[in-house]
Short mmCIF file of C-alpha atoms and ligand atoms in Angstrom, two decimals:
data_model
loop_
_atom_site.label_atom_id
_atom_site.label_comp_id
_atom_site.label_asym_id
_atom_site.label_seq_id
_atom_site.Cartn_x
_atom_site.Cartn_y
_atom_site.Cartn_z
CA MET T 1 6.91 -17.57 2.12
CA THR T 2 8.30 -16.68 5.55
CA GLU T 3 5.56 -15.76 7.92
CA HIS T 4 6.02 -12.66 10.09
CA VAL T 5 5.17 -13.62 13.66
CA TYR T 6 3.89 -11.27 16.35
CA SER T 7 2.80 -12.33 19.78
CA CYS T 8 -0.58 -10.80 20.50
CA SER T 9 -2.56 -11.94 23.48
CA ASP T 10 -6.24 -11.63 24.15
CA ILE T 11 -5.55 -10.60 27.72
CA SER T 12 -7.07 -7.17 27.79
CA THR T 13 -4.80 -4.44 28.98
CA ALA T 14 -5.91 -0.90 29.70
CA GLN T 15 -3.67 0.47 26.95
CA PRO T 16 -2.72 -2.06 24.27
CA SER T 17 0.49 -1.12 22.48
CA VAL T 18 0.94 -0.84 18.70
CA VAL T 19 2.43 -3.93 17.08
CA ALA T 20 2.24 -3.14 13.37
CA LEU T 21 0.84 -0.43 11.10
CA PHE T 22 -0.54 -0.84 7.59
CA VAL T 23 -0.72 1.98 5.07
CA SER T 24 -1.13 2.21 1.28
CA ASP T 25 -2.14 4.49 -1.60
CA VAL T 26 -0.55 7.72 -0.40
CA HIS T 27 0.28 8.41 -4.09
CA LEU T 28 3.27 10.57 -3.13
CA SER T 29 4.54 13.07 -5.68
CA ALA T 30 6.04 16.56 -5.54
CA ASP T 31 2.66 17.91 -6.79
CA ILE T 32 0.89 17.15 -3.50
CA PRO T 33 2.69 19.06 -0.71
CA ALA T 34 -0.12 18.81 1.88
CA THR T 35 -0.44 15.02 1.47
CA THR T 36 3.35 14.69 1.59
CA HIS T 37 3.42 16.73 4.78
CA ALA T 38 0.71 14.56 6.36
CA PHE T 39 2.62 11.40 5.47
CA LEU T 40 5.89 12.77 6.85
CA GLN T 41 4.05 13.68 10.08
CA PHE T 42 2.82 10.09 10.23
CA LEU T 43 6.38 8.76 9.78
CA GLN T 44 7.72 11.08 12.47
CA GLY T 45 4.87 10.45 14.90
CA PRO T 46 2.47 7.48 15.04
CA ALA T 47 4.71 5.19 12.96
CA ARG T 48 7.45 5.37 15.60
CA ALA T 49 5.28 3.54 18.15
CA ALA T 50 5.09 0.40 15.98
CA GLN T 51 7.43 -2.59 15.80
CA ALA T 52 6.77 -2.83 12.07
CA LEU T 53 5.34 -0.62 9.35
CA TYR T 54 3.90 -2.22 6.23
CA LEU T 55 3.89 0.08 3.18
CA MET T 56 1.38 -1.70 1.00
CA GLY T 57 1.58 -0.29 -2.49
CA ASP T 58 1.06 2.90 -4.48
CA MET T 59 3.04 4.81 -1.89
CA PHE T 60 4.30 6.77 -4.93
CA GLU T 61 2.09 8.09 -7.68
CA TYR T 62 4.63 6.59 -10.08
CA TRP T 63 8.15 5.19 -9.96
CA VAL T 64 10.19 5.00 -13.15
CA GLY T 65 13.24 3.23 -11.75
CA ASP T 66 15.63 3.35 -8.79
CA ASP T 67 17.99 5.66 -10.71
CA ASP T 68 15.37 8.40 -10.09
CA ILE T 69 16.18 8.23 -6.37
CA ASN T 70 18.43 11.30 -6.53
CA ASP T 71 15.51 13.53 -7.38
CA PRO T 72 15.29 15.91 -4.36
CA TYR T 73 11.68 14.99 -3.58
CA HIS T 74 12.46 11.27 -3.66
CA GLN T 75 15.49 11.88 -1.46
CA SER T 76 13.36 13.60 1.16
CA ILE T 77 10.92 10.67 1.29
CA CYS T 78 13.77 8.20 1.37
CA ALA T 79 15.45 10.03 4.25
CA ALA T 80 12.20 10.12 6.23
CA LEU T 81 11.73 6.37 5.74
CA HIS T 82 15.30 5.73 6.79
CA ASP T 83 14.86 7.88 9.93
CA CYS T 84 11.97 5.61 10.84
CA THR T 85 14.18 2.53 10.40
CA ASN T 86 16.90 4.17 12.51
CA ALA T 87 14.30 4.76 15.23
CA GLY T 88 13.85 1.00 15.44
CA VAL T 89 10.78 0.41 13.26
CA ARG T 90 11.06 -2.44 10.74
CA LEU T 91 9.84 -1.20 7.35
CA TYR T 92 8.34 -3.52 4.74
CA TRP T 93 7.28 -2.72 1.20
CA ILE T 94 4.72 -4.38 -1.07
CA HIS T 95 4.56 -3.11 -4.65
CA GLY T 96 1.44 -1.42 -5.97
CA ASN T 97 0.34 -0.99 -9.56
CA ARG T 98 2.03 2.43 -9.74
CA ASP T 99 5.33 1.78 -8.00
CA PHE T 100 5.99 -1.80 -9.11
CA LEU T 101 9.43 -0.74 -10.38
CA VAL T 102 10.73 0.01 -6.90
CA GLY T 103 13.81 -2.18 -6.56
CA ALA T 104 16.65 -3.30 -4.33
CA GLU T 105 18.54 -0.01 -4.50
CA PHE T 106 15.55 1.99 -3.29
CA ALA T 107 14.95 -0.55 -0.51
CA ASP T 108 18.58 -0.35 0.54
CA ARG T 109 18.64 3.45 0.54
CA CYS T 110 15.47 3.62 2.66
CA GLY T 111 16.43 0.78 5.00
CA LEU T 112 13.37 -1.25 4.14
CA GLN T 113 12.69 -4.79 3.07
CA LEU T 114 10.81 -5.71 -0.12
CA LEU T 115 8.07 -8.30 0.33
CA PRO T 116 6.37 -10.58 -2.17
CA GLU T 117 2.97 -9.60 -3.57
CA THR T 118 1.23 -11.40 -0.72
CA GLN T 119 2.58 -11.65 2.80
CA SER T 120 1.29 -13.72 5.66
CA LEU T 121 1.47 -12.52 9.28
CA ARG T 122 0.80 -14.47 12.42
CA ALA T 123 -0.74 -12.29 15.14
CA GLY T 124 -1.39 -14.37 18.23
CA ASP T 125 -3.68 -17.15 17.03
CA LYS T 126 -4.80 -15.30 13.90
CA THR T 127 -3.45 -15.35 10.36
CA ILE T 128 -3.42 -11.98 8.60
CA VAL T 129 -2.71 -11.82 4.86
CA ILE T 130 -1.72 -8.52 3.30
CA THR T 131 -1.52 -7.53 -0.38
CA HIS T 132 -1.95 -4.37 -2.45
CA GLY T 133 -5.26 -5.47 -3.94
CA ASP T 134 -4.90 -4.84 -7.68
CA ALA T 135 -4.35 -8.55 -8.44
CA GLU T 136 -7.81 -9.25 -7.01
CA CYS T 137 -9.53 -6.87 -9.45
CA THR T 138 -9.97 -9.75 -11.86
CA GLY T 139 -13.14 -8.27 -13.35
CA ASP T 140 -11.09 -5.50 -15.01
CA LEU T 141 -9.78 -7.52 -17.94
CA ALA T 142 -7.93 -4.62 -19.59
CA TYR T 143 -6.09 -3.91 -16.35
CA MET T 144 -5.25 -7.58 -15.76
CA GLN T 145 -3.72 -7.68 -19.25
CA PHE T 146 -1.70 -4.51 -18.54
CA ARG T 147 -0.59 -5.93 -15.18
CA LYS T 148 0.64 -9.13 -16.79
CA GLN T 149 2.69 -7.07 -19.25
CA VAL T 150 4.33 -4.67 -16.77
CA ARG T 151 5.07 -7.35 -14.17
CA ASN T 152 7.02 -9.28 -16.81
CA SER T 153 10.77 -9.02 -16.16
CA GLN T 154 11.61 -8.68 -19.86
CA TRP T 155 9.20 -5.76 -20.24
CA GLN T 156 10.69 -4.17 -17.12
CA GLN T 157 14.27 -4.56 -18.37
CA GLN T 158 13.32 -3.06 -21.69
CA PHE T 159 11.56 -0.13 -19.99
CA LEU T 160 14.43 0.49 -17.57
CA SER T 161 16.96 0.48 -20.43
CA GLN T 162 15.45 3.73 -21.75
CA PRO T 163 16.87 7.09 -20.62
CA LEU T 164 15.45 8.44 -17.33
CA GLU T 165 13.94 11.52 -19.01
CA LYS T 166 12.08 9.35 -21.50
CA ARG T 167 10.73 7.11 -18.73
CA ARG T 168 9.51 10.18 -16.83
CA ASP T 169 7.68 11.33 -19.99
CA ILE T 170 6.07 7.93 -20.47
CA ALA T 171 4.90 7.90 -16.85
CA LYS T 172 3.46 11.40 -17.24
CA GLN T 173 1.53 10.33 -20.36
CA MET T 174 0.21 7.21 -18.64
CA ARG T 175 -0.96 9.25 -15.65
CA ALA T 176 -2.77 11.73 -17.90
CA GLN T 177 -4.49 8.86 -19.71
CA SER T 178 -5.56 7.10 -16.52
CA GLN T 179 -6.83 10.37 -15.02
CA GLN T 180 -8.93 10.95 -18.13
CA LYS T 181 -10.30 7.43 -17.94
CA GLN T 182 -11.03 7.72 -14.22
CA SER T 183 -12.87 10.99 -14.53
CA ALA T 184 -14.91 9.54 -17.40
CA ALA T 185 -15.87 6.36 -15.57
CA MET T 186 -15.81 7.98 -12.10
CA VAL T 187 -14.97 4.66 -10.49
CA LEU T 188 -11.92 2.56 -9.78
CA SER T 189 -12.39 -1.18 -10.14
CA ASP T 190 -13.30 -2.98 -6.95
CA VAL T 191 -11.91 -6.37 -5.99
CA ASP T 192 -13.67 -9.48 -7.17
CA GLU T 193 -15.41 -11.33 -4.32
CA ASP T 194 -14.35 -14.74 -5.64
CA ALA T 195 -10.73 -13.57 -5.90
CA VAL T 196 -10.65 -12.37 -2.28
CA SER T 197 -12.29 -15.51 -0.94
CA SER T 198 -9.83 -17.75 -2.84
CA LEU T 199 -6.96 -15.67 -1.47
CA ALA T 200 -8.27 -16.03 2.09
CA GLU T 201 -8.81 -19.74 1.58
CA ALA T 202 -5.38 -20.36 0.04
CA HIS T 203 -3.67 -18.86 3.08
CA GLN T 204 -6.22 -19.99 5.69
CA ALA T 205 -6.51 -16.31 6.52
CA ASP T 206 -8.66 -14.99 9.32
CA ILE T 207 -8.06 -11.44 8.14
CA LEU T 208 -7.18 -9.91 4.76
CA ILE T 209 -5.84 -6.37 4.52
CA HIS T 210 -5.51 -4.56 1.19
CA GLY T 211 -5.70 -1.12 -0.37
CA HIS T 212 -5.89 -0.08 -4.04
CA THR T 213 -9.66 0.33 -4.37
CA HIS T 214 -9.88 3.53 -2.29
CA ARG T 215 -12.96 2.15 -0.53
CA PRO T 216 -12.01 2.00 3.15
CA ALA T 217 -14.25 -0.48 4.95
CA LEU T 218 -14.46 -3.62 7.03
CA HIS T 219 -16.06 -6.51 5.16
CA GLN T 220 -17.25 -9.42 7.25
CA TYR T 221 -17.71 -12.85 5.73
CA ALA T 222 -18.60 -16.18 7.32
CA ASP T 223 -14.95 -17.32 7.51
CA PHE T 224 -12.84 -14.16 7.45
CA SER T 225 -12.75 -10.37 7.63
CA ARG T 226 -11.38 -7.99 5.01
CA TYR T 227 -10.03 -4.55 5.85
CA VAL T 228 -9.67 -2.03 3.03
CA LEU T 229 -7.17 0.81 3.55
CA PRO T 230 -7.97 4.38 2.49
CA ASP T 231 -6.11 6.41 -0.13
CA TRP T 232 -4.64 9.74 0.94
CA ASP T 233 -5.47 13.20 -0.43
CA CYS T 234 -4.96 16.35 1.59
CA ASP T 235 -4.43 18.57 -1.46
CA HIS T 236 -7.61 18.29 -3.53
CA ALA T 237 -10.32 16.88 -1.30
CA THR T 238 -12.58 19.28 0.61
CA SER T 239 -11.67 17.41 3.78
CA PRO T 240 -8.26 15.75 4.08
CA ARG T 241 -8.39 12.03 3.39
CA GLY T 242 -6.09 9.21 4.47
CA GLY T 243 -5.18 7.08 7.43
CA TRP T 244 -3.89 3.71 8.47
CA LEU T 245 -4.73 0.50 10.26
CA ALA T 246 -3.01 -0.67 13.44
CA LEU T 247 -2.54 -4.17 14.82
CA LEU T 248 -2.58 -3.81 18.60
CA SER T 249 -1.01 -6.03 21.24
CA ASP T 250 -4.41 -7.44 22.25
CA GLY T 251 -4.77 -8.80 18.70
CA SER T 252 -7.36 -6.23 17.63
CA LEU T 253 -7.23 -3.98 14.57
CA GLN T 254 -7.93 -0.28 14.88
CA ALA T 255 -8.36 2.22 12.03
CA TYR T 256 -7.07 5.80 12.26
CA ASP T 257 -7.84 8.81 10.09
CA VAL T 258 -5.18 11.06 8.57
CA HIS T 259 -5.09 13.16 11.77
CA GLY T 260 -4.36 10.08 13.87
CA GLU T 261 -7.85 9.92 15.41
CA ALA T 262 -9.24 6.42 16.03
CA ILE T 263 -12.23 5.82 13.74
CA GLN T 264 -14.80 3.10 13.05
CA LEU T 265 -14.73 1.80 9.49
CA PRO T 266 -18.05 1.31 7.71
CA VAL T 267 -18.98 -2.35 8.18
CA ASN T 268 -20.27 -4.42 5.30
CA ARG T 269 -21.65 -7.86 6.21
CA HIS T 270 -21.63 -10.39 3.40
CA THR T 271 -24.04 -13.24 3.75
CA ALA T 272 -23.36 -16.40 1.78
MN1 MN K 1 -3.31 0.70 -6.57
#
């Protein structure tokens, strides 16, 4: 794994600049115009100040294959991502559990680079490890089984060999099923504490950043910190939801809400 290196110094400056931004779980689809608008505003505004933008999974509600890129909605997202690249921001993509079929053609058309499931970043003297977060939900056995199946290249080839229309139908059915399940259980699985601590240990991480669970927070452990990114929803929620995390040039991390206002994340201290 090639580490991404950023020089961050602890020397406090009056106005630290933005080094990298982290965002996930926007769940983009043509059905959510207000959320789409908010995300496009983010790409045209705050994102432009960063050296790098990490798109960390479930950016799309679903993705049935790169041959669906000519859909007008997908084209508009793709163009907005490419504009960001053209403005000098390096764009990186980590797959989520909904858009794991995003491939090389999509990446090429948007001017972004696909990353492995887990990416390590060096920020000054700190190691930051980023991942979507679904692989750490090891307590959800049914999901882990499903994940193993759909991340298998043979399964993916077989799925992608079906006509585009059929794949869209399958995705629609799966979304309806998962919405039913979610409204019945009312909760998304959270990450497993053992899984996150092994991940931090394996990479000697000082900081983990992930999304997926829709539980934005800062978790503090004895040896590392864990930042959880928010999901976005400006179409259904009573107050618009979303936001991102920024790595600043002084090495600090700052959370922003969907309007771009700096916010404090709820802090959860874990004692061993
Ligand atoms: Mn997810």
